[in-house]
Tab-separated table of C-alpha atoms in Angstrom:
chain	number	residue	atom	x	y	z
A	49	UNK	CA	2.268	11.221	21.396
A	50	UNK	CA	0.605	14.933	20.625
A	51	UNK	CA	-1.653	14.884	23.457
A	52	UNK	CA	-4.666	16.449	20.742
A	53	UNK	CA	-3.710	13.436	18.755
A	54	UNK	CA	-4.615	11.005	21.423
A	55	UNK	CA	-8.319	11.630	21.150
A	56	UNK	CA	-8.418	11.368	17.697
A	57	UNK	CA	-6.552	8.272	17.550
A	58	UNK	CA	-8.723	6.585	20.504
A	59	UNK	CA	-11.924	7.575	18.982
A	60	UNK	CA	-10.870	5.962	15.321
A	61	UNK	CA	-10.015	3.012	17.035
A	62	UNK	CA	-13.214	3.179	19.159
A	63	UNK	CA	-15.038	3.341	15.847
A	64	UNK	CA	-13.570	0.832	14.349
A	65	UNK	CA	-13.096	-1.505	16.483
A	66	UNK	CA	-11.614	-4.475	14.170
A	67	UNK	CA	-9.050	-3.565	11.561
A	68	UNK	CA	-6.996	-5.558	9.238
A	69	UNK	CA	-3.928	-4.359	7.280
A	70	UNK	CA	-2.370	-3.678	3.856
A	71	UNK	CA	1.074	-3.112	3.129
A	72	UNK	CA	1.546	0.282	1.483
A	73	UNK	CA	-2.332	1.235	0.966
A	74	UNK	CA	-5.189	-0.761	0.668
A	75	UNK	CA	-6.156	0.214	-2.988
A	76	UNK	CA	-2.995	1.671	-4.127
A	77	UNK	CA	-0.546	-1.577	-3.277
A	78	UNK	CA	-2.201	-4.828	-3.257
A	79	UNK	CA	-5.502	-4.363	-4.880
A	80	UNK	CA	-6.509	-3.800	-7.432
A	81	UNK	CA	-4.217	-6.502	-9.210
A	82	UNK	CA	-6.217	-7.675	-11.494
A	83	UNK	CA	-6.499	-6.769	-15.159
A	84	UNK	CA	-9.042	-4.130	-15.801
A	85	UNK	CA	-9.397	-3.265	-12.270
A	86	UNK	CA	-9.795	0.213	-10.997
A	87	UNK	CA	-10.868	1.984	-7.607
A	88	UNK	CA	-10.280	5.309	-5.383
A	89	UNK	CA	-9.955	5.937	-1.360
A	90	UNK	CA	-9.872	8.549	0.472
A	91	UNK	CA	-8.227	9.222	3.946
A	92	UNK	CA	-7.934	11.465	6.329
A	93	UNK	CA	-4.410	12.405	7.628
A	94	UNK	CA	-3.298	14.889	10.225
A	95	UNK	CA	-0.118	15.910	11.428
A	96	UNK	CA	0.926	18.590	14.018
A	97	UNK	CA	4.212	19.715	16.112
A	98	UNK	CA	5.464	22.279	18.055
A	99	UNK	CA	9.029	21.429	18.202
A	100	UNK	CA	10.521	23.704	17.215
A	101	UNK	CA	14.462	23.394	15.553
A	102	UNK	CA	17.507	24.931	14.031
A	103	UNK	CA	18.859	21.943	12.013
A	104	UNK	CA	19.722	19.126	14.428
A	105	UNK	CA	19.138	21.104	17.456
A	106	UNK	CA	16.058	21.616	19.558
A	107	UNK	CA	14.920	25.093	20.531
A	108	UNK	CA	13.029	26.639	23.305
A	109	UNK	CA	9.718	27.816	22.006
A	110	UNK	CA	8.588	30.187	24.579
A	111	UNK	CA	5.574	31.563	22.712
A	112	UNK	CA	4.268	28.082	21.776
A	113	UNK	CA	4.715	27.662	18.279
A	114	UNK	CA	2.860	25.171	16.221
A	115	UNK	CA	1.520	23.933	13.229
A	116	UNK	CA	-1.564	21.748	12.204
A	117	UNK	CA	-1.836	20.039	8.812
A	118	UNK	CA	-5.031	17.986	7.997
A	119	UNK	CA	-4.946	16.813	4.421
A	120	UNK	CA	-7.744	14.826	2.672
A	121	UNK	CA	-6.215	12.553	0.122
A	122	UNK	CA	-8.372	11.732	-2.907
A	123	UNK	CA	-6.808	8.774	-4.800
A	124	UNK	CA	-7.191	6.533	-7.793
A	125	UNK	CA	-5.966	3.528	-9.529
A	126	UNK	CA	-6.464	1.839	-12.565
A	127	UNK	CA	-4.643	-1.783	-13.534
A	128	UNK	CA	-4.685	-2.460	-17.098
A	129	UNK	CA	-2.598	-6.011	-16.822
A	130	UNK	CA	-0.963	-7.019	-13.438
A	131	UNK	CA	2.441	-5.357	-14.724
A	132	UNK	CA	0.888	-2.128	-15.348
A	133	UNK	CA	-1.133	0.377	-13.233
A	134	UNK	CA	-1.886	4.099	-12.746
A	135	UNK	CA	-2.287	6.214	-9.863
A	136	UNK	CA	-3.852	9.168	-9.438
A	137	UNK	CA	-3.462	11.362	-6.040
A	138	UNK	CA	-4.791	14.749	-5.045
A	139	UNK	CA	-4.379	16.317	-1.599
A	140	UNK	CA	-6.402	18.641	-0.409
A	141	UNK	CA	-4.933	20.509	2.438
A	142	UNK	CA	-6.298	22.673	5.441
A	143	UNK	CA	-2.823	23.756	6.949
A	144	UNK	CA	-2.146	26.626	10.245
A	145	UNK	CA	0.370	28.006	11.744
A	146	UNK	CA	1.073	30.282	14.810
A	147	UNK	CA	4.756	32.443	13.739
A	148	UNK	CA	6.246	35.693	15.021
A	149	UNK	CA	5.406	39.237	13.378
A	150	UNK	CA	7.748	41.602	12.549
A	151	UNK	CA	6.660	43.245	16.262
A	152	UNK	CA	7.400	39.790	17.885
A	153	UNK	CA	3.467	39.327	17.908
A	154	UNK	CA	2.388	35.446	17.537
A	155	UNK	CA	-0.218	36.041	14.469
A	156	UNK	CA	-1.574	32.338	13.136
A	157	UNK	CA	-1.368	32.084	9.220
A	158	UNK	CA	-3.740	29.718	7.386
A	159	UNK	CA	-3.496	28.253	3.699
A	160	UNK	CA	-6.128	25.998	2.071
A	161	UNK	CA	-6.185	24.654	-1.262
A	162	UNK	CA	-4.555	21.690	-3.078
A	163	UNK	CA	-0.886	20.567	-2.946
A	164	UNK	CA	0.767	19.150	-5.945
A	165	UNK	CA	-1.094	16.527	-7.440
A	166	UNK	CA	0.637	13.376	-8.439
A	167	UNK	CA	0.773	11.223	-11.434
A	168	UNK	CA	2.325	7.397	-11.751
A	169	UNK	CA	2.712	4.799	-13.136
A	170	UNK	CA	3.606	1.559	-10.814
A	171	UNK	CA	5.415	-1.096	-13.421
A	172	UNK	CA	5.184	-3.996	-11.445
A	173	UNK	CA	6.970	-7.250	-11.784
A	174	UNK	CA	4.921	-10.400	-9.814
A	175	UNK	CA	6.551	-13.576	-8.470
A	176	UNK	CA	3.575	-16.180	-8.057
A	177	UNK	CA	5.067	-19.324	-5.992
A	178	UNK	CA	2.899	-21.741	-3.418
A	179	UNK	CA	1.840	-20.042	-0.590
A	180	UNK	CA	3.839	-16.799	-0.938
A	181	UNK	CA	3.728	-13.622	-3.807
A	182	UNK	CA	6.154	-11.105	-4.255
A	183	UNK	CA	6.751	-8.390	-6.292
A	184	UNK	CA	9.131	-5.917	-7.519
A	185	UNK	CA	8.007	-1.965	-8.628
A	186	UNK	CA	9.653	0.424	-10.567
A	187	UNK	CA	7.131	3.804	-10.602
A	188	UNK	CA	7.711	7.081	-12.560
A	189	UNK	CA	5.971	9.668	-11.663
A	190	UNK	CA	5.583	13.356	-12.188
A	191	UNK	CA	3.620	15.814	-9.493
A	192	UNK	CA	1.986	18.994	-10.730
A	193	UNK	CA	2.492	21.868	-8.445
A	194	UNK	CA	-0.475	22.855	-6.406
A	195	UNK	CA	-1.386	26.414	-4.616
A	196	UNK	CA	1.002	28.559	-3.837
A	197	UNK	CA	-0.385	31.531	-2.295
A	198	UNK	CA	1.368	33.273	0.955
A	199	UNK	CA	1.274	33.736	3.461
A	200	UNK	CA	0.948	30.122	4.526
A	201	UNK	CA	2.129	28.347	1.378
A	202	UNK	CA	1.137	24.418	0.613
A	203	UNK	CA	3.073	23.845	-2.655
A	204	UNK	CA	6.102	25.412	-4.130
A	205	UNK	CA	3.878	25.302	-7.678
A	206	UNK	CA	6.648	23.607	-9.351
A	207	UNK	CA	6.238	20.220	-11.477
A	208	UNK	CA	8.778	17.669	-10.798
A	209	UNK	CA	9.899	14.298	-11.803
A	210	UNK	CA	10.705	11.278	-9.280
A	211	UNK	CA	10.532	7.315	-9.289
A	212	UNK	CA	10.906	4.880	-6.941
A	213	UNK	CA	11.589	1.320	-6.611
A	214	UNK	CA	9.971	-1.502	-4.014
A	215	UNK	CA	10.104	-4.402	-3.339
A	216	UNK	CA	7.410	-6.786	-1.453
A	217	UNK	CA	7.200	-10.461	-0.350
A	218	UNK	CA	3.933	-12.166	1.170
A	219	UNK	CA	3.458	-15.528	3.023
A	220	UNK	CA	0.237	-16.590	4.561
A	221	UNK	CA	1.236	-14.902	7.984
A	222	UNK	CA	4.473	-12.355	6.870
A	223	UNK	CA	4.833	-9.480	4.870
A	224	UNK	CA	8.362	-7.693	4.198
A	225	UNK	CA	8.910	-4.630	2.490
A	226	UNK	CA	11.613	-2.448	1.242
A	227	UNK	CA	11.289	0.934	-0.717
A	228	UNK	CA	13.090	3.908	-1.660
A	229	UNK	CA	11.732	6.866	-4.121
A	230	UNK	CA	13.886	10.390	-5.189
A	231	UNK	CA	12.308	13.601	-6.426
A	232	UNK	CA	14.001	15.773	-8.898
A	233	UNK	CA	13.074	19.490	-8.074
A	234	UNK	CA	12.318	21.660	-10.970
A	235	UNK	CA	12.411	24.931	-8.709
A	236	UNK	CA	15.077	27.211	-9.171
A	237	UNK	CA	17.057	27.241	-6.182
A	238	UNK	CA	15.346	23.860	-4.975
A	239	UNK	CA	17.092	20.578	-3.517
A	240	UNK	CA	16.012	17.066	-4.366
A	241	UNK	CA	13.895	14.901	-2.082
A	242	UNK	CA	14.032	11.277	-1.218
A	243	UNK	CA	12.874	8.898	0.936
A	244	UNK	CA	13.256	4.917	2.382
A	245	UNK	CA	10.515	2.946	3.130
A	246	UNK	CA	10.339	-0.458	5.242
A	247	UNK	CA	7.458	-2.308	6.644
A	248	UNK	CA	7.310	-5.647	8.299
A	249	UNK	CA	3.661	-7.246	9.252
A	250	UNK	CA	1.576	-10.050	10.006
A	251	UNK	CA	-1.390	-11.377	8.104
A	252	UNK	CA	-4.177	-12.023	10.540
A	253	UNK	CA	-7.723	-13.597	9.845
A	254	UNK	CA	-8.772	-13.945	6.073
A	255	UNK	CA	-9.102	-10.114	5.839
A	256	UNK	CA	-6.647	-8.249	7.145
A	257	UNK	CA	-3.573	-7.773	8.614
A	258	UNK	CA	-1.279	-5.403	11.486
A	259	UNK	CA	2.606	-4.011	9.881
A	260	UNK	CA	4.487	-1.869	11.355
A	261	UNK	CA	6.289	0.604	8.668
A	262	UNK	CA	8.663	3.094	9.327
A	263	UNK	CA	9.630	5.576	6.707
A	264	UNK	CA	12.667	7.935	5.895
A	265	UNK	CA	12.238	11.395	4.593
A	266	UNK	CA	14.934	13.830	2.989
A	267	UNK	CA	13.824	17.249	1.778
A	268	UNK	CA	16.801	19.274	2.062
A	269	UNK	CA	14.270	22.583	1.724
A	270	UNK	CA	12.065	21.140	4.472
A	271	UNK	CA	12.864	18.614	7.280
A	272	UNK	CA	14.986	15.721	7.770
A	273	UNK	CA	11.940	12.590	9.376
A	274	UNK	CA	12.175	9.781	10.477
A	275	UNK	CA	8.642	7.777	11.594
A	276	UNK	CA	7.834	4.872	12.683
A	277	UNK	CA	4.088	3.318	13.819
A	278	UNK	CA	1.770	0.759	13.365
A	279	UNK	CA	-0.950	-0.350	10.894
A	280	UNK	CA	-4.003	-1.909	10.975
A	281	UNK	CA	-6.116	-2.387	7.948
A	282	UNK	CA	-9.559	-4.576	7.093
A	283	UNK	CA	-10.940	-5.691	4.103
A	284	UNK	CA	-15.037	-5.760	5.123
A	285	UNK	CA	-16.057	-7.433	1.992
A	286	UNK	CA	-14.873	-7.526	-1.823
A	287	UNK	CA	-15.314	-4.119	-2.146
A	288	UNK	CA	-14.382	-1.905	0.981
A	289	UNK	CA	-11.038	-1.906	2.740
A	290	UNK	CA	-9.927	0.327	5.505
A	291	UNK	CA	-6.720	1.503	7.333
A	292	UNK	CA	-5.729	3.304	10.357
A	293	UNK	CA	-1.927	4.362	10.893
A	294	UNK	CA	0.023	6.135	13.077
A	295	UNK	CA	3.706	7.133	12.902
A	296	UNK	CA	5.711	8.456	15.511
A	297	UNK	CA	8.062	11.419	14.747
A	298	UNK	CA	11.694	9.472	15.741
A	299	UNK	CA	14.051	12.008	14.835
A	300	UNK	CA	13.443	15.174	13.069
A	301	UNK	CA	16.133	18.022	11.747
A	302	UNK	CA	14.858	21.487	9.789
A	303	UNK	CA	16.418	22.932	7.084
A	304	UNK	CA	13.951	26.002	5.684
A	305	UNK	CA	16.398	28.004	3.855
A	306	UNK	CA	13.870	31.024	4.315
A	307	UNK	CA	14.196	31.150	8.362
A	308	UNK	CA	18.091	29.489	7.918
A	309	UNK	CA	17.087	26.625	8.815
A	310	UNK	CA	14.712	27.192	12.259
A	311	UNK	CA	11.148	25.532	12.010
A	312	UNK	CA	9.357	23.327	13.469
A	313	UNK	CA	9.205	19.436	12.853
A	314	UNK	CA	6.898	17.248	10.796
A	315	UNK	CA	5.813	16.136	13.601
A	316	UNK	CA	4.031	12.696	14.119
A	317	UNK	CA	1.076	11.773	11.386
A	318	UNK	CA	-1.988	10.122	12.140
A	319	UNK	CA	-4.170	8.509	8.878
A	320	UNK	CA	-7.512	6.352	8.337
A	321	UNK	CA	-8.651	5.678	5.337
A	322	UNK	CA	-11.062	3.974	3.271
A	323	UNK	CA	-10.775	2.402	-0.447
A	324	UNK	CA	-13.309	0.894	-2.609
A	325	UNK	CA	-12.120	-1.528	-5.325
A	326	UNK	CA	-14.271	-2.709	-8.494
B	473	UNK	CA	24.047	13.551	-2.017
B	474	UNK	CA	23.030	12.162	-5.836
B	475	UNK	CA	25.620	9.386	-5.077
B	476	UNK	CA	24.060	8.579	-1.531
B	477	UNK	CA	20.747	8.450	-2.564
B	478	UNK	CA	21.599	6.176	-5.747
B	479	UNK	CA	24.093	4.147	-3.623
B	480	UNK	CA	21.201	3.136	-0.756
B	481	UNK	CA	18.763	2.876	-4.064
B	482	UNK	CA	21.184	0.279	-5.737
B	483	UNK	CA	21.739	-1.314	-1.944
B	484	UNK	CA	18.454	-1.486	-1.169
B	485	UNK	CA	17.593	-3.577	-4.439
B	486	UNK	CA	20.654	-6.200	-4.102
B	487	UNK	CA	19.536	-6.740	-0.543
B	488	UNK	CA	15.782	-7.593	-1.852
B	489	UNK	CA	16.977	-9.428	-4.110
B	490	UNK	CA	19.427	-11.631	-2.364
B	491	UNK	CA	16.662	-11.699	0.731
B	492	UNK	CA	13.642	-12.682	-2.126
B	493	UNK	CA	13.159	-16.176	-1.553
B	494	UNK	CA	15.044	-18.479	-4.282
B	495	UNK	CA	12.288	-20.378	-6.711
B	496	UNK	CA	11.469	-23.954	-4.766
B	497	UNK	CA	9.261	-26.888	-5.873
B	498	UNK	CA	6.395	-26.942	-4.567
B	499	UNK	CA	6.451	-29.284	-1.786
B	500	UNK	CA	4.902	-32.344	-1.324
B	501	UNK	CA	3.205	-31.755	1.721
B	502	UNK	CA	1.288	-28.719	0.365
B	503	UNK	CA	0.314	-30.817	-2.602
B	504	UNK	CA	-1.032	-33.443	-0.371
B	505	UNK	CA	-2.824	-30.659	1.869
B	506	UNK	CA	-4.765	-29.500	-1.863
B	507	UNK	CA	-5.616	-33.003	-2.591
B	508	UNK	CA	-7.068	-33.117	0.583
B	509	UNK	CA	-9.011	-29.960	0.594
B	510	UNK	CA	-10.239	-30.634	-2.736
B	511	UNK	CA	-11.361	-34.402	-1.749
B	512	UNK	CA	-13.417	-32.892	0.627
B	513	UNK	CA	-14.467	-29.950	-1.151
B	514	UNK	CA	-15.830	-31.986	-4.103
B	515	UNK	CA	-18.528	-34.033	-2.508
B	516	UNK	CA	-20.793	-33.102	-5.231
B	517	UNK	CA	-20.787	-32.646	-8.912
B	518	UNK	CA	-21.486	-28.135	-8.806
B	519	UNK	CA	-18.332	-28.314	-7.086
B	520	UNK	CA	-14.311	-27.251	-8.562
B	521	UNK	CA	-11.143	-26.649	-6.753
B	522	UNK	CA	-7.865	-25.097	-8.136
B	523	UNK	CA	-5.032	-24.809	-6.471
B	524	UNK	CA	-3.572	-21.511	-7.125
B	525	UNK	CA	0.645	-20.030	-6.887
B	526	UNK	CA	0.777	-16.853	-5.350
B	527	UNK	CA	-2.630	-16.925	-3.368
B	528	UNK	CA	-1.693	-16.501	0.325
B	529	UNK	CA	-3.871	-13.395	1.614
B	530	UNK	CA	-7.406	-13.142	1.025
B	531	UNK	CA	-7.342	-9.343	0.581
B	532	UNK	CA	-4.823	-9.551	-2.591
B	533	UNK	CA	-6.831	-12.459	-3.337
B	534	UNK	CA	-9.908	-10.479	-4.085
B	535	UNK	CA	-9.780	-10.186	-7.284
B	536	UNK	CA	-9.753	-14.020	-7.867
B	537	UNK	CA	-13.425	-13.898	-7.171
B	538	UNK	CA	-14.011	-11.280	-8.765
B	539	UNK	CA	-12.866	-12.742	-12.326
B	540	UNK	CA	-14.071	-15.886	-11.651
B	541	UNK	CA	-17.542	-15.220	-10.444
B	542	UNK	CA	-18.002	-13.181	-13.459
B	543	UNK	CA	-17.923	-16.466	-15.319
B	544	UNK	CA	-21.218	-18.075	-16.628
B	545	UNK	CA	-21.445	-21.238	-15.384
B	546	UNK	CA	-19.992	-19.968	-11.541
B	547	UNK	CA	-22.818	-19.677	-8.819
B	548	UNK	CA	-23.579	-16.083	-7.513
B	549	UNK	CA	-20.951	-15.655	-4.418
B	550	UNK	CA	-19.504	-18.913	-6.020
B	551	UNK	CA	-16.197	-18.390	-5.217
B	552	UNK	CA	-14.196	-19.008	-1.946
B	553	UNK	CA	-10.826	-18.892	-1.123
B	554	UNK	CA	-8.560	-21.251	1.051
B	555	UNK	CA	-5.335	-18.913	1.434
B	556	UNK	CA	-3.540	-21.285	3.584
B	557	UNK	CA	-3.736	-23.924	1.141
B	558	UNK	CA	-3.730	-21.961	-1.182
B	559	UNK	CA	-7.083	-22.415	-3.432
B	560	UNK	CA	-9.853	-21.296	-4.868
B	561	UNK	CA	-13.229	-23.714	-4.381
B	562	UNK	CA	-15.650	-22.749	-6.667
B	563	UNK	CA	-19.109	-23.564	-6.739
B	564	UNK	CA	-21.419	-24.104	-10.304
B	565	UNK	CA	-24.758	-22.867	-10.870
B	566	UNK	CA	-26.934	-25.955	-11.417
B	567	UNK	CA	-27.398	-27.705	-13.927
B	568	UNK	CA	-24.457	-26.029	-15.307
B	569	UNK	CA	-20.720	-27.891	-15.980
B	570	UNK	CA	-17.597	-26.491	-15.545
B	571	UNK	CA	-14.908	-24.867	-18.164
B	572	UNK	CA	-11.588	-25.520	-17.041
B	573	UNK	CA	-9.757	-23.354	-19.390
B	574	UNK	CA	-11.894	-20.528	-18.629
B	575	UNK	CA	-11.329	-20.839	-14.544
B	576	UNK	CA	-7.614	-21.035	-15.502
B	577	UNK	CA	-7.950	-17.873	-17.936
B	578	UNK	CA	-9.869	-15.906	-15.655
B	579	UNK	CA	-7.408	-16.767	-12.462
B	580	UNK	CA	-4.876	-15.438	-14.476
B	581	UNK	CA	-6.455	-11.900	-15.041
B	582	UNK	CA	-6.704	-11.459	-11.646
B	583	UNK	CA	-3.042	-11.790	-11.640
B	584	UNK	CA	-2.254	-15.356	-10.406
B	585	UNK	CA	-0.708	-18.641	-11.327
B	586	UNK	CA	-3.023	-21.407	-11.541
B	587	UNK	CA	-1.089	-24.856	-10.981
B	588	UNK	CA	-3.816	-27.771	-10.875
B	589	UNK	CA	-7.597	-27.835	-11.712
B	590	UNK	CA	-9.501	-30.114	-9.519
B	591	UNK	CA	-12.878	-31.743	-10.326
B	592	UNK	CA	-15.377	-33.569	-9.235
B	593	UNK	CA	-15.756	-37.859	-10.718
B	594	UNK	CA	-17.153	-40.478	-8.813
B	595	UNK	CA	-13.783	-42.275	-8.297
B	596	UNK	CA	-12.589	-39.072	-6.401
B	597	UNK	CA	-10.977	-35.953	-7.651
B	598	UNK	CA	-10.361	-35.634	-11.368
B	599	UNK	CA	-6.581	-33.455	-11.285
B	600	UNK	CA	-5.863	-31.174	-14.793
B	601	UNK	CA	-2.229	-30.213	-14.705
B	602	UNK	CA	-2.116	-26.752	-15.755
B	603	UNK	CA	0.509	-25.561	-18.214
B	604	UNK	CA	3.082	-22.759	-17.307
B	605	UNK	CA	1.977	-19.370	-18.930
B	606	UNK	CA	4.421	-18.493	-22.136
């Protein structure tokens, strides 16, 4: 672990010192499922690395190059019948950088400012049987390109079109989960993204419970990622659920077509979060 | 690529499905568990119990009380839930009787299946079968 990330993490968890769990995201996933439902959370996430990489291989970084992402997710949801929901998700990003100047100088670049926002629309199908629930998700979605100002760009500014498909199953004590979702890049010269999604947990107490997920990411114009962590989440009454997760970069390649591939890694992501439902 | 991506896609489904439990009855010691809990539960007359498919965590189960404690004749904070039995025990303001098509109804909305009504006679629990949905 990021040795900066190791305060942060401690202190959340000093701060909050009992957690529970919800697969995918407290408000977005399981909640709100019932008809007329709606609600919004907002979390915290920060990522960082100074791994630096060429594709699959590792590179010296002698001058100590690094990035730091912190991103402040604003989402919402609205559930018109169990089957049907929308999402809405806005990240607003505070993103720097140390590179190399034309001179060889280390200069640190800084961007702030929103990256694409993204609309969906989770079709779900629910399997109600004694003691257990499942449920199978098909979700189109389209994200609106955010800001795309150099020198320290957060969005390409490009709208694109994606779905995904999930599936969950719930017991009293287990939760399983499988998920994959693709991108199709509108951006001239742009690759498709995709990712795979599993989580495995255990439901603990009445209101919450502790998964561990571990998620796949393809962006052939980014990184190659591959994370995997725990969760904790807590449900403190009707209305308030919270979440704390951490995922630890496993293996990481760079593509970057601008730098021919050199850049550093996504680097391991740290979130909490909290999400009110009504 | 394309082909990869739609090849783990279509994998990834067949293996949920296939791995997604297959439909079972519902077994006879869980229905024995819910006649117990609702025996118990229904000491007095203000009180209902429903056993309840699909009601196994209390954080998905949320919105259970929140449909059903909207519901006129339910007590303020009326409504708890019994995940590992799987029911809802609702309590009724007093003086008040309960609607058992309206508990089923607003169970339902929150996005369950509602499989047996229980309430309260002198002779013990009073069980109301409740019909698939269409």
């Amino acid at each position: 672990m990021n040795s900066s990330i190791k305060p942060l993490l401690l202190g959340a968890m000093l701060l909050t010192p009992v957690f529970s769990s919800y697969a995918g995201q407290p408000v977005m996933s399981e909640v709100p499922r019932w008809d007329g439902g709606y609600g919004y959370q907002v979390f915290q996430e920060r990522r960082e690395s100074s791994q630096l990489m060429n594709g699959s291989f590792e590179l010296a970084n002698p001058n100590g190059l690094n990035y730091e992402k912190n991103i402040t997710h604003i989402e919402g949801v609205y559930t018109w019948k169990k089957w049907i929901r929308a999402t809405l998700k806005i990240p607003l990003v505070d993103q720097t950088r140390t590179v190399l100047d034309s001179q060889g100088n280390v200069i640190t670049q800084r961007g702030t400012g929103n990256d694409d926002i993204t609309l969906a629309l989770p079709l779900k199908y629910y399997m109600n049987r004694p003691r257990s629930s499942g449920n199978f998700s098909f979700t189109p979605q389209v994200r609106f390109g955010g800001d795309d100002n150099d020198p320290y760009r957060i969005s390409d500014g490009s709208t694109d079109f994606g779905a995904s498909l999930s599936w969950e199953h719930e017991t009293t004590d287990l939760v399983l989960g499988f998920g994959a979702g693709y991108w199709f890049e509108s951006a001239a010269g742009k690759k498709d993204d995709w990712s795979l999604h599993t989580e495995v947990g255990w439901n603990f107490h009445e209101r919450g419970s502790l998964r561990w997920e571990t998620d796949y990411k393809k962006d052939p114009n980014k990184y190659l990622w591959l994370g995997s962590g725990p969760i904790l989440a807590w449900n403190f009454n009707d209305t308030i659920l919270a979440r704390i997760e951490y995922k630890k970069e496993l293996k990481a390649e760079t593509y970057f077509p601008s730098s021919n591939g050199i850049g550093l890694t996504r680097g391991d992501v740290l979130r909490i979060g909290v999400g009110f439902v009504f | 690529m394309k082909k990869m991506t739609v090849f783990i896609c279509a994998l990834l489904t067949t293996i949920s499905v296939v791995a997604a439990p297959e439909p079972r009855p519902e077994s006879e010691e869980l229905r024995a568990d819910q006649q117990q809990v609702a025996t118990t539960w229904l000491a007095t007359s203000n009180k209902v119990a429903v056993a309840v498919d699909g009601l196994c965590c209390a954080t998905c189960g949320i919105g259970v009380k929140k449909k059903v404690q909207k519901l006129k004749f339910v007590a303020k904070k009326g409504v708890k839930l019994d995940v590992e039995n799987a029911m809802a025990l609702i309590t009724l303001k007093d003086g008040h009787s309960a609607d058992a098509d309206a508990i089923v109804a607003a169970i339902r909305k929150a996005g369950y299946s509602p499989v047996r009504v229980y309430q309260y006679s002198e002779q013990g629990p009073q069980v109301h079968i409740v019909a698939k949905e269409s």
